Short mmCIF file of C-alpha atoms and ligand atoms in Angstrom, two decimals:
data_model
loop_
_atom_site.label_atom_id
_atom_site.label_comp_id
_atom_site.label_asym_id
_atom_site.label_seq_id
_atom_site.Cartn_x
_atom_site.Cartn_y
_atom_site.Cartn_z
CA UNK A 927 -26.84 9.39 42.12
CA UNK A 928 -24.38 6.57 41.58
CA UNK A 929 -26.38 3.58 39.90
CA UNK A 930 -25.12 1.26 42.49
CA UNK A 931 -27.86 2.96 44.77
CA UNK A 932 -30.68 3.29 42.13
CA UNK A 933 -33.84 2.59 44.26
CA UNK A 934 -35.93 0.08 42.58
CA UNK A 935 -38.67 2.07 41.48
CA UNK A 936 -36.78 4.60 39.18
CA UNK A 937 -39.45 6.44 36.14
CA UNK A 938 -37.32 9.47 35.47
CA UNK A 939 -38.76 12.26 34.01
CA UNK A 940 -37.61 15.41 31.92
CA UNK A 941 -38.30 18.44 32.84
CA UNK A 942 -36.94 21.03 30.11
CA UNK A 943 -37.79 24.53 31.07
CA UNK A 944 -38.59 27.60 29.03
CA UNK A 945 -36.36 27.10 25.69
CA UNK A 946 -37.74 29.63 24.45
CA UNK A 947 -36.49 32.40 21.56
CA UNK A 948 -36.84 35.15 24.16
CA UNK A 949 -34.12 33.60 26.65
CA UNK A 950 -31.86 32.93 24.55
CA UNK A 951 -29.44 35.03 21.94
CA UNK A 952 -29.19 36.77 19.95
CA UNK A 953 -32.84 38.15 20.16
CA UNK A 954 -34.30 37.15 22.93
CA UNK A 955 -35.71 40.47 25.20
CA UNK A 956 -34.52 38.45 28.40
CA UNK A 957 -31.55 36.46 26.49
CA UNK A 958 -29.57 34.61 28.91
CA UNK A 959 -26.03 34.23 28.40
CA UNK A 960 -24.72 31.15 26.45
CA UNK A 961 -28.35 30.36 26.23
CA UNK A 962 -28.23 28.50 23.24
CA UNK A 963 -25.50 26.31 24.30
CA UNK A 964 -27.98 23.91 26.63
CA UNK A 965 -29.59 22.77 23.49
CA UNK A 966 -27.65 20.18 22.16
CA UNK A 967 -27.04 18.56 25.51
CA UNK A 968 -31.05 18.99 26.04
CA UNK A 969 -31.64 17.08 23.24
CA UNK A 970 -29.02 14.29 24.31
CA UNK A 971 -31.16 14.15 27.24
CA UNK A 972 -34.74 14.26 25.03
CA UNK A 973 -33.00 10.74 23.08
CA UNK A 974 -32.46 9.00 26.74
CA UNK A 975 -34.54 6.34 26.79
CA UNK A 976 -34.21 6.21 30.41
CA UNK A 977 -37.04 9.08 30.72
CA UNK A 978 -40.47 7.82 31.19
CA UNK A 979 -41.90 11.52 30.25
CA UNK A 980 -40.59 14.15 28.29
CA UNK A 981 -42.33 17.55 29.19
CA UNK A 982 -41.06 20.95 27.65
CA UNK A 983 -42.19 24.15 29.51
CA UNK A 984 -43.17 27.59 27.97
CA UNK A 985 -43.11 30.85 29.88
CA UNK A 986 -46.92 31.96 28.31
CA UNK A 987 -47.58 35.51 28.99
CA UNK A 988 -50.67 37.94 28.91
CA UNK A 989 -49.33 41.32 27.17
CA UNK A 990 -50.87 42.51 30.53
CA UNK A 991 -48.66 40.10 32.68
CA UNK A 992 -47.66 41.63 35.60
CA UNK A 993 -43.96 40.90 35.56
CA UNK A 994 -43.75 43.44 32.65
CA UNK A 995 -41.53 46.35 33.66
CA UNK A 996 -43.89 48.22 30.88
CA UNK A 997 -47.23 47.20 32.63
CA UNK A 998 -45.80 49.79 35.87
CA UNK A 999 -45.83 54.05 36.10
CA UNK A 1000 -42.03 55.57 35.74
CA UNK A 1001 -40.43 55.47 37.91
CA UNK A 1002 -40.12 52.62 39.23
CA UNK A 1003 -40.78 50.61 35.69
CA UNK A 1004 -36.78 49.60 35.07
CA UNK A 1005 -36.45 46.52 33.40
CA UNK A 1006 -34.38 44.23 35.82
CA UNK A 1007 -34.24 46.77 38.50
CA UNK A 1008 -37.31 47.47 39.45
CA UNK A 1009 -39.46 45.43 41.95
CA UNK A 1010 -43.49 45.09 42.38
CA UNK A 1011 -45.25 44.03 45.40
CA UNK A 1012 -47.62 41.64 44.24
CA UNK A 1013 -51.08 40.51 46.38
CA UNK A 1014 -53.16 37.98 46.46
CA UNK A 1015 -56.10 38.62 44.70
CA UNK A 1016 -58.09 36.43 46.83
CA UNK A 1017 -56.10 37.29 50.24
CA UNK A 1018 -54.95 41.04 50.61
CA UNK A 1019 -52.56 39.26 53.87
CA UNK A 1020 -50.53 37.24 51.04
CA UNK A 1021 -47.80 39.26 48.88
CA UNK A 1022 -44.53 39.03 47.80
CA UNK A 1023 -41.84 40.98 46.07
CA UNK A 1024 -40.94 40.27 42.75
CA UNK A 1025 -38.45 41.52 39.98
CA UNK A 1026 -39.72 43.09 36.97
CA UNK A 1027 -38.61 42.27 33.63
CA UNK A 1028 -38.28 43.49 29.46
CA UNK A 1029 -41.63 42.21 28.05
CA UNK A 1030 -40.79 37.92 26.96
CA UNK A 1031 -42.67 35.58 25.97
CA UNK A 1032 -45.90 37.12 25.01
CA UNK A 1033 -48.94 34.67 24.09
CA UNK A 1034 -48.22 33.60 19.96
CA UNK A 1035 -45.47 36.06 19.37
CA UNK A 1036 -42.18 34.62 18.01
CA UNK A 1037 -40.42 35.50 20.85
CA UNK A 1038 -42.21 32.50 22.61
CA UNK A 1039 -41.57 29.86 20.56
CA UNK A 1040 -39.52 26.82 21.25
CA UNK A 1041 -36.11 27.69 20.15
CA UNK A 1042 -36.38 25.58 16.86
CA UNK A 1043 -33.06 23.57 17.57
CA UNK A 1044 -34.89 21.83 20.35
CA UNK A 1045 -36.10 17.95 19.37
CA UNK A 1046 -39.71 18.60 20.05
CA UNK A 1047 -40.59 15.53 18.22
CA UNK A 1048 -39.59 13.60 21.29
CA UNK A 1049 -41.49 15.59 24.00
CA UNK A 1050 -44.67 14.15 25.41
CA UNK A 1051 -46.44 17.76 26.53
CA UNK A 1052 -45.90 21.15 26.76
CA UNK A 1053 -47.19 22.90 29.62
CA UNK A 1054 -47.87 27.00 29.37
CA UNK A 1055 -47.11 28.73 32.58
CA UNK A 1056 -47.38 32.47 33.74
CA UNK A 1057 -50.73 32.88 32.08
CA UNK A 1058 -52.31 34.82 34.86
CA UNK A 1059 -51.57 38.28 34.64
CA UNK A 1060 -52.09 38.90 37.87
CA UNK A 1061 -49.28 36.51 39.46
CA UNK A 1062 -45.68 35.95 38.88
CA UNK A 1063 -44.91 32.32 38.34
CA UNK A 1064 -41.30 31.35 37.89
CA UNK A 1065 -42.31 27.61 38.85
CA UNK A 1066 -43.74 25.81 36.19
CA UNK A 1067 -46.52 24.21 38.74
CA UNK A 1068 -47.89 26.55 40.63
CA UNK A 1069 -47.59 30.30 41.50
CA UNK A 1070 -46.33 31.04 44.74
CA UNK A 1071 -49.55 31.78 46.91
CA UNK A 1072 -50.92 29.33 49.24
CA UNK A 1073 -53.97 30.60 50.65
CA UNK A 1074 -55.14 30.16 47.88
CA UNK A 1075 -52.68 29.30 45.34
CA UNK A 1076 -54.28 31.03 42.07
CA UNK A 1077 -52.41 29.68 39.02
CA UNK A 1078 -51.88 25.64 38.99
CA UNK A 1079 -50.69 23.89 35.63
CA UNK A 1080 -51.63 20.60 37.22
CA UNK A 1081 -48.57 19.14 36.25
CA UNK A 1082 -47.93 17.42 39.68
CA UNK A 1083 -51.20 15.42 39.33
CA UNK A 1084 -50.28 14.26 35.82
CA UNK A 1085 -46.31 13.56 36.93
CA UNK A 1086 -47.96 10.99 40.05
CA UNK A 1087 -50.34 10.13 37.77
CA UNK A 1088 -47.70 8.46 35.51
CA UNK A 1089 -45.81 6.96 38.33
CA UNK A 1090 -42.90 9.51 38.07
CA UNK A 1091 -40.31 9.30 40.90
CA UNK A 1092 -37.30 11.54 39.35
CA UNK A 1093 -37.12 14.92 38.24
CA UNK A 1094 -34.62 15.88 36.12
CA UNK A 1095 -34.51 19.87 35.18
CA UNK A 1096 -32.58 21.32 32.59
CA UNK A 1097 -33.33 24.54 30.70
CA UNK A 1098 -33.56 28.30 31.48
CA UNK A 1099 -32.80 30.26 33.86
CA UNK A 1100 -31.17 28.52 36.42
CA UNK A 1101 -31.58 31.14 38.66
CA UNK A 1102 -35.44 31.64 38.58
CA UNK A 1103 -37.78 28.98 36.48
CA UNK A 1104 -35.40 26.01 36.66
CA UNK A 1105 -35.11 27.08 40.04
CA UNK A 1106 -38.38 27.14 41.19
CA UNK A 1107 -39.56 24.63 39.50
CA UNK A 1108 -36.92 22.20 40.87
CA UNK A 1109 -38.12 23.22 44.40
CA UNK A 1110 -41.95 22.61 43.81
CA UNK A 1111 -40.73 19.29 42.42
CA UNK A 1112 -39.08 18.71 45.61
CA UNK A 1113 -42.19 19.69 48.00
CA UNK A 1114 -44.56 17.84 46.01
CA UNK A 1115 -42.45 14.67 46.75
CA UNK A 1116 -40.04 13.65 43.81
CA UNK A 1117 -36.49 13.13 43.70
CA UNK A 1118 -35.29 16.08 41.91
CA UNK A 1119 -31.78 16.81 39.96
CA UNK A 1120 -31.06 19.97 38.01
CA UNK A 1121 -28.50 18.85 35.39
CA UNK A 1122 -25.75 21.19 35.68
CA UNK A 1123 -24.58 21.68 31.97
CA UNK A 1124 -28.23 21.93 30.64
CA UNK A 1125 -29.02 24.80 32.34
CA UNK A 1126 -27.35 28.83 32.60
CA UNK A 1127 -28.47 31.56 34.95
CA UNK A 1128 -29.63 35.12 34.25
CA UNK A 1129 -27.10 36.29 36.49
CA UNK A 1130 -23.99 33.41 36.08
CA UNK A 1131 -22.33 35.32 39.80
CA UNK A 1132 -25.41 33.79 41.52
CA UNK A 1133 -24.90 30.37 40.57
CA UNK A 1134 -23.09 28.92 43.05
CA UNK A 1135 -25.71 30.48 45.69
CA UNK A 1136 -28.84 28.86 44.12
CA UNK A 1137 -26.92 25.85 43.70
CA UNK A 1138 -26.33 26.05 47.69
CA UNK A 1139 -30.05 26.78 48.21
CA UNK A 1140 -30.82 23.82 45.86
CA UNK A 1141 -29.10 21.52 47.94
CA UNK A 1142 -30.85 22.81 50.90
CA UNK A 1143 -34.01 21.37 49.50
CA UNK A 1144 -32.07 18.02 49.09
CA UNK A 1145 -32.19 18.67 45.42
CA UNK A 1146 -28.59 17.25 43.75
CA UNK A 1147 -26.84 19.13 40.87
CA UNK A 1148 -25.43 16.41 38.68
CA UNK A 1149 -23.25 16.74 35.89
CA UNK A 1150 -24.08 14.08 32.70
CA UNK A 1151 -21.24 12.50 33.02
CA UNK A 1152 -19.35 10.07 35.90
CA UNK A 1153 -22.49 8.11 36.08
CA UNK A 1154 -24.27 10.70 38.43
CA UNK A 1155 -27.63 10.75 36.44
CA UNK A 1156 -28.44 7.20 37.24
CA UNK A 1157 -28.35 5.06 35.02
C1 VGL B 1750 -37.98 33.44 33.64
C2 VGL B 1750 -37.73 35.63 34.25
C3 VGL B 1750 -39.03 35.90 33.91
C4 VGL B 1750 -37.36 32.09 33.46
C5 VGL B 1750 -39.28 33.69 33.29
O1 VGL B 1750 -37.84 31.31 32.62
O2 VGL B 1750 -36.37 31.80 34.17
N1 VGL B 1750 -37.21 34.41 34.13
N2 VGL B 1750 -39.80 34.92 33.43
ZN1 ZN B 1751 -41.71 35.34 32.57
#
């Protein structure tokens, strides 16, 4: 957004999704390419004083979690590969298809953590997502049922709460939490940006498609520079 048409109620916030050891290289069991190379341009962002609130997302799995390619019977248990169909627990009508994935991000394990590069000092709240072993939940807000929803972090609430009318989301992947999340930002009402170098994808030949269905939600892919952040 050029800041020649910054609206005059603008409290930004951060939204830095799932820096977590197990995304990124060289350990991580889901490492996404280049990973690591978001983090100094993350914590650029962190030292903004523009931001209002600073929130830091962890993927927070159950060893049970659903999403585990080891929680399913051969064969159709292939890391990456494989898909589940996944119902609502409270509504056998609601289901959706989801990809399964190498164990990550497993409640307390190392794997988990914040990738230690990452200012933490300067982030407000951390919100745990994917807890639920039952549900997939890319979006770090809700899962993706709606009748009834059954996981909500009740971040929304605390976002309005603090008079937030940006989103800006940065973080990993781009191609499924940074994603989602930047679409449930959307719904539930906030401008939303996904800033394009703080983010990478799980699969890099997709990007230019979710960055298509991005703007499809009216949600703007900004680079940091040119003045396109707003301020
Ligand atoms: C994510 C796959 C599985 C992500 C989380 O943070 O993008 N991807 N769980
Ligand atoms: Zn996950």
């Amino acid at each position: 957004m050029p800041t020649s048409d910054r609206p005059s109620k603008f409290n930004p916030a951060l939204l830095v999704v799932d820096m977590q050891e197990d995304f990124c290289p060289p350990n991580g069991s889901l490492a996404v390419g280049n990973g690591r190379d978001v983090i100094p341009v993350i914590n650029t962002l962190l030292a903004n004083p523009a931001f209002t609130t600073r929130i830091a997302t962890k993927d927070w799995h159950p060893s049970t979690h659903i999403s585990f390619a080891s929680n399913h019977p051969a064969p159709n248990n292939v890391p990456f590969t494989s898909y589940t169909t996944i119902t609502n627990p409270h509504n056998p009508s609601e289901t959706y298809k989801t990809r399964l994935w190498p164990d990550h991000c497993v409640q307390g394990t190392k794997g988990a953590e914040l990738v230690p590069e990452l200012d933490q000092s300067l982030i407000d709240e951390i919100v745990e997502k994917g807890t639920d072993d039952r549900v997939e939940m890319y979006s770090c807000f809700h899962d993706p049922f709606e009748h009834p929803r059954v996981s909500d972090s009740g971040l929304v609430e605390r976002l309005q709460k603090k008079d937030v009318t940006h989103v800006y989301v940065v973080g990993l992947a781009m191609d499924y939490c940074v994603k989602y999340s930047a679409i449930d930002a959307k719904k539930a009402g906030f401008e939303v940006y996904v800033v394009e170098e703080g983010t990478k994808a799980v699969d890099p030949s997709a990007w230019e498609e979710v960055r298509k269905e991005l703007e499809g939600y009216g949600i703007v892919m900004v680079g940091t520079g040119g003045g396109e952040m707003g301020w």
